[in-house]
CSV table of C-alpha atoms in Angstrom, one decimal:
chain,number,residue,atom,x,y,z
A,1,GLU,CA,-1.4,10.5,5.4
A,2,VAL,CA,0.5,7.2,5.5
A,3,GLY,CA,4.3,7.3,5.5
A,4,LEU,CA,6.3,4.4,4.0
A,5,VAL,CA,10.0,3.8,4.3
A,6,GLU,CA,11.7,0.9,2.5
A,7,SER,CA,15.0,-0.6,3.4
A,8,GLY,CA,17.2,-3.6,2.7
A,9,GLY,CA,18.3,-3.0,-0.9
A,10,ALA,CA,21.8,-3.9,-1.9
A,11,SER,CA,24.1,-5.0,-4.7
A,12,VAL,CA,24.2,-8.8,-5.0
A,13,GLN,CA,25.2,-11.5,-7.5
A,14,PRO,CA,22.7,-13.7,-9.4
A,15,GLY,CA,21.3,-16.5,-7.2
A,16,GLU,CA,21.7,-14.6,-3.9
A,17,SER,CA,18.9,-13.5,-1.6
A,18,LEU,CA,17.7,-10.2,0.0
A,19,LYS,CA,15.0,-9.3,2.3
A,20,LEU,CA,13.3,-5.9,1.9
A,21,SER,CA,11.4,-4.2,4.7
A,22,CYS,CA,8.9,-1.4,4.6
A,23,ALA,CA,7.9,0.4,7.7
A,24,ALA,CA,4.6,2.2,7.7
A,25,SER,CA,3.4,5.1,9.9
A,26,GLY,CA,0.5,7.5,10.0
A,27,GLY,CA,-1.5,9.9,12.1
A,28,SER,CA,-3.6,9.3,15.2
A,29,GLY,CA,-6.2,7.3,13.2
A,30,PHE,CA,-3.7,5.2,11.3
A,31,ARG,CA,-4.1,1.4,11.6
A,32,PHE,CA,-1.6,-0.6,9.5
A,33,SER,CA,-3.9,-3.7,9.7
A,34,ASP,CA,-6.5,-1.8,7.7
A,35,TYR,CA,-4.4,-1.8,4.6
A,36,TRP,CA,-3.6,-4.3,1.9
A,37,MET,CA,0.1,-3.8,1.0
A,38,TYR,CA,1.9,-4.0,-2.3
A,39,TRP,CA,5.4,-4.1,-3.6
A,40,VAL,CA,6.1,-2.6,-7.0
A,41,ARG,CA,9.4,-2.0,-8.8
A,42,GLN,CA,10.9,0.2,-11.5
A,43,ALA,CA,13.8,-1.1,-13.6
A,44,PRO,CA,16.1,1.3,-15.3
A,45,GLY,CA,14.3,3.0,-18.2
A,46,LYS,CA,11.0,1.2,-17.6
A,47,GLY,CA,7.7,1.9,-15.9
A,48,LEU,CA,6.4,0.7,-12.6
A,49,GLU,CA,5.8,-3.1,-12.4
A,50,TRP,CA,3.5,-4.7,-9.8
A,51,VAL,CA,5.4,-7.4,-7.9
A,52,SER,CA,3.3,-8.7,-5.1
A,53,LEU,CA,0.4,-8.0,-2.7
A,54,ILE,CA,-0.7,-9.1,0.7
A,55,ASP,CA,-4.1,-8.6,2.3
A,56,ASN,CA,-4.5,-6.8,5.6
A,57,ASN,CA,-4.5,-10.0,7.6
A,58,GLY,CA,-1.5,-11.6,5.8
A,59,ILE,CA,-3.6,-14.5,4.5
A,60,ILE,CA,-4.0,-13.6,0.8
A,61,THR,CA,-0.8,-13.2,-1.2
A,62,LYS,CA,-0.2,-12.9,-4.9
A,63,TYR,CA,2.8,-12.5,-7.1
A,64,ALA,CA,3.7,-11.4,-10.6
A,65,ASP,CA,4.6,-14.4,-12.9
A,66,SER,CA,8.2,-13.1,-13.1
A,67,VAL,CA,8.8,-13.6,-9.4
A,68,GLU,CA,6.4,-16.4,-8.5
A,69,GLY,CA,8.3,-19.1,-6.6
A,70,ARG,CA,11.3,-16.9,-5.8
A,71,PHE,CA,9.8,-14.0,-3.8
A,72,THR,CA,7.7,-14.2,-0.6
A,73,ILE,CA,5.7,-11.3,0.8
A,74,SER,CA,4.8,-11.2,4.5
A,75,ARG,CA,3.8,-8.7,7.2
A,76,ASP,CA,3.9,-8.0,10.9
A,77,ASN,CA,1.0,-5.9,11.9
A,78,ALA,CA,2.3,-5.4,15.4
A,79,MET,CA,5.5,-3.8,13.8
A,80,ASN,CA,3.6,-2.0,11.1
A,81,THR,CA,6.0,-3.6,8.6
A,82,VAL,CA,5.7,-5.5,5.4
A,83,PHE,CA,8.6,-7.6,4.0
A,84,LEU,CA,9.7,-9.0,0.7
A,85,GLN,CA,12.0,-12.0,0.8
A,86,MET,CA,13.7,-12.4,-2.5
A,87,ASN,CA,15.5,-15.6,-3.3
A,88,ASN,CA,17.5,-16.8,-6.4
A,89,LEU,CA,17.8,-13.2,-7.6
A,90,GLU,CA,18.2,-12.6,-11.3
A,91,ILE,CA,19.8,-9.8,-13.3
A,92,GLU,CA,16.3,-8.9,-14.5
A,93,ASP,CA,15.3,-8.2,-10.8
A,94,THR,CA,17.5,-5.1,-10.8
A,95,ALA,CA,15.2,-2.2,-9.9
A,96,VAL,CA,14.1,0.3,-7.3
A,97,TYR,CA,11.6,-1.5,-5.1
A,98,TYR,CA,8.8,0.4,-3.5
A,99,CYS,CA,6.1,-0.6,-1.1
A,100,SER,CA,2.7,1.0,-1.6
A,101,ILE,CA,-0.8,1.1,-0.2
A,102,ASP,CA,-2.3,0.9,-3.7
A,103,SER,CA,-1.7,-1.6,-6.5
A,104,ALA,CA,-0.7,1.1,-9.0
A,105,GLY,CA,2.1,2.3,-6.7
A,106,LYS,CA,0.9,5.9,-6.6
A,107,ARG,CA,1.1,6.1,-2.9
A,108,ARG,CA,4.5,4.6,-2.3
A,109,GLY,CA,7.7,5.3,-0.3
A,110,GLN,CA,11.0,6.6,-1.5
A,111,GLY,CA,12.2,3.1,-2.6
A,112,THR,CA,15.3,1.0,-2.1
A,113,GLN,CA,17.7,0.0,-4.8
A,114,VAL,CA,18.3,-3.7,-5.7
A,115,THR,CA,21.1,-4.4,-8.1
A,116,VAL,CA,21.8,-7.9,-9.3
A,117,SER,CA,25.0,-8.3,-11.4
A,118,SER,CA,27.8,-10.7,-11.9
């Protein structure tokens, strides 16, 4: 079973930046570099929204239209960690952010809260 722990969430003002991290762990056969990784988020009162993905080698990245050009996903396979750099944050980005090993977010961590308010 893969364990995922997100961190880096905070309360910020519109236009500011945050960098989220997600540390992955697993049993003896676990190899982080085998997994594509995803970020999903859940805003208050709404369902899960896919945000971004990165392939296992860190070459392929994709973003939701709502964050394209502002967010950057990356990974460090030696550190078993995936990152989400979020720039020019908007109030609409307020959500709990989760990393996941599936695009639907079913196998995700406990999440980290990002609040954007003026």
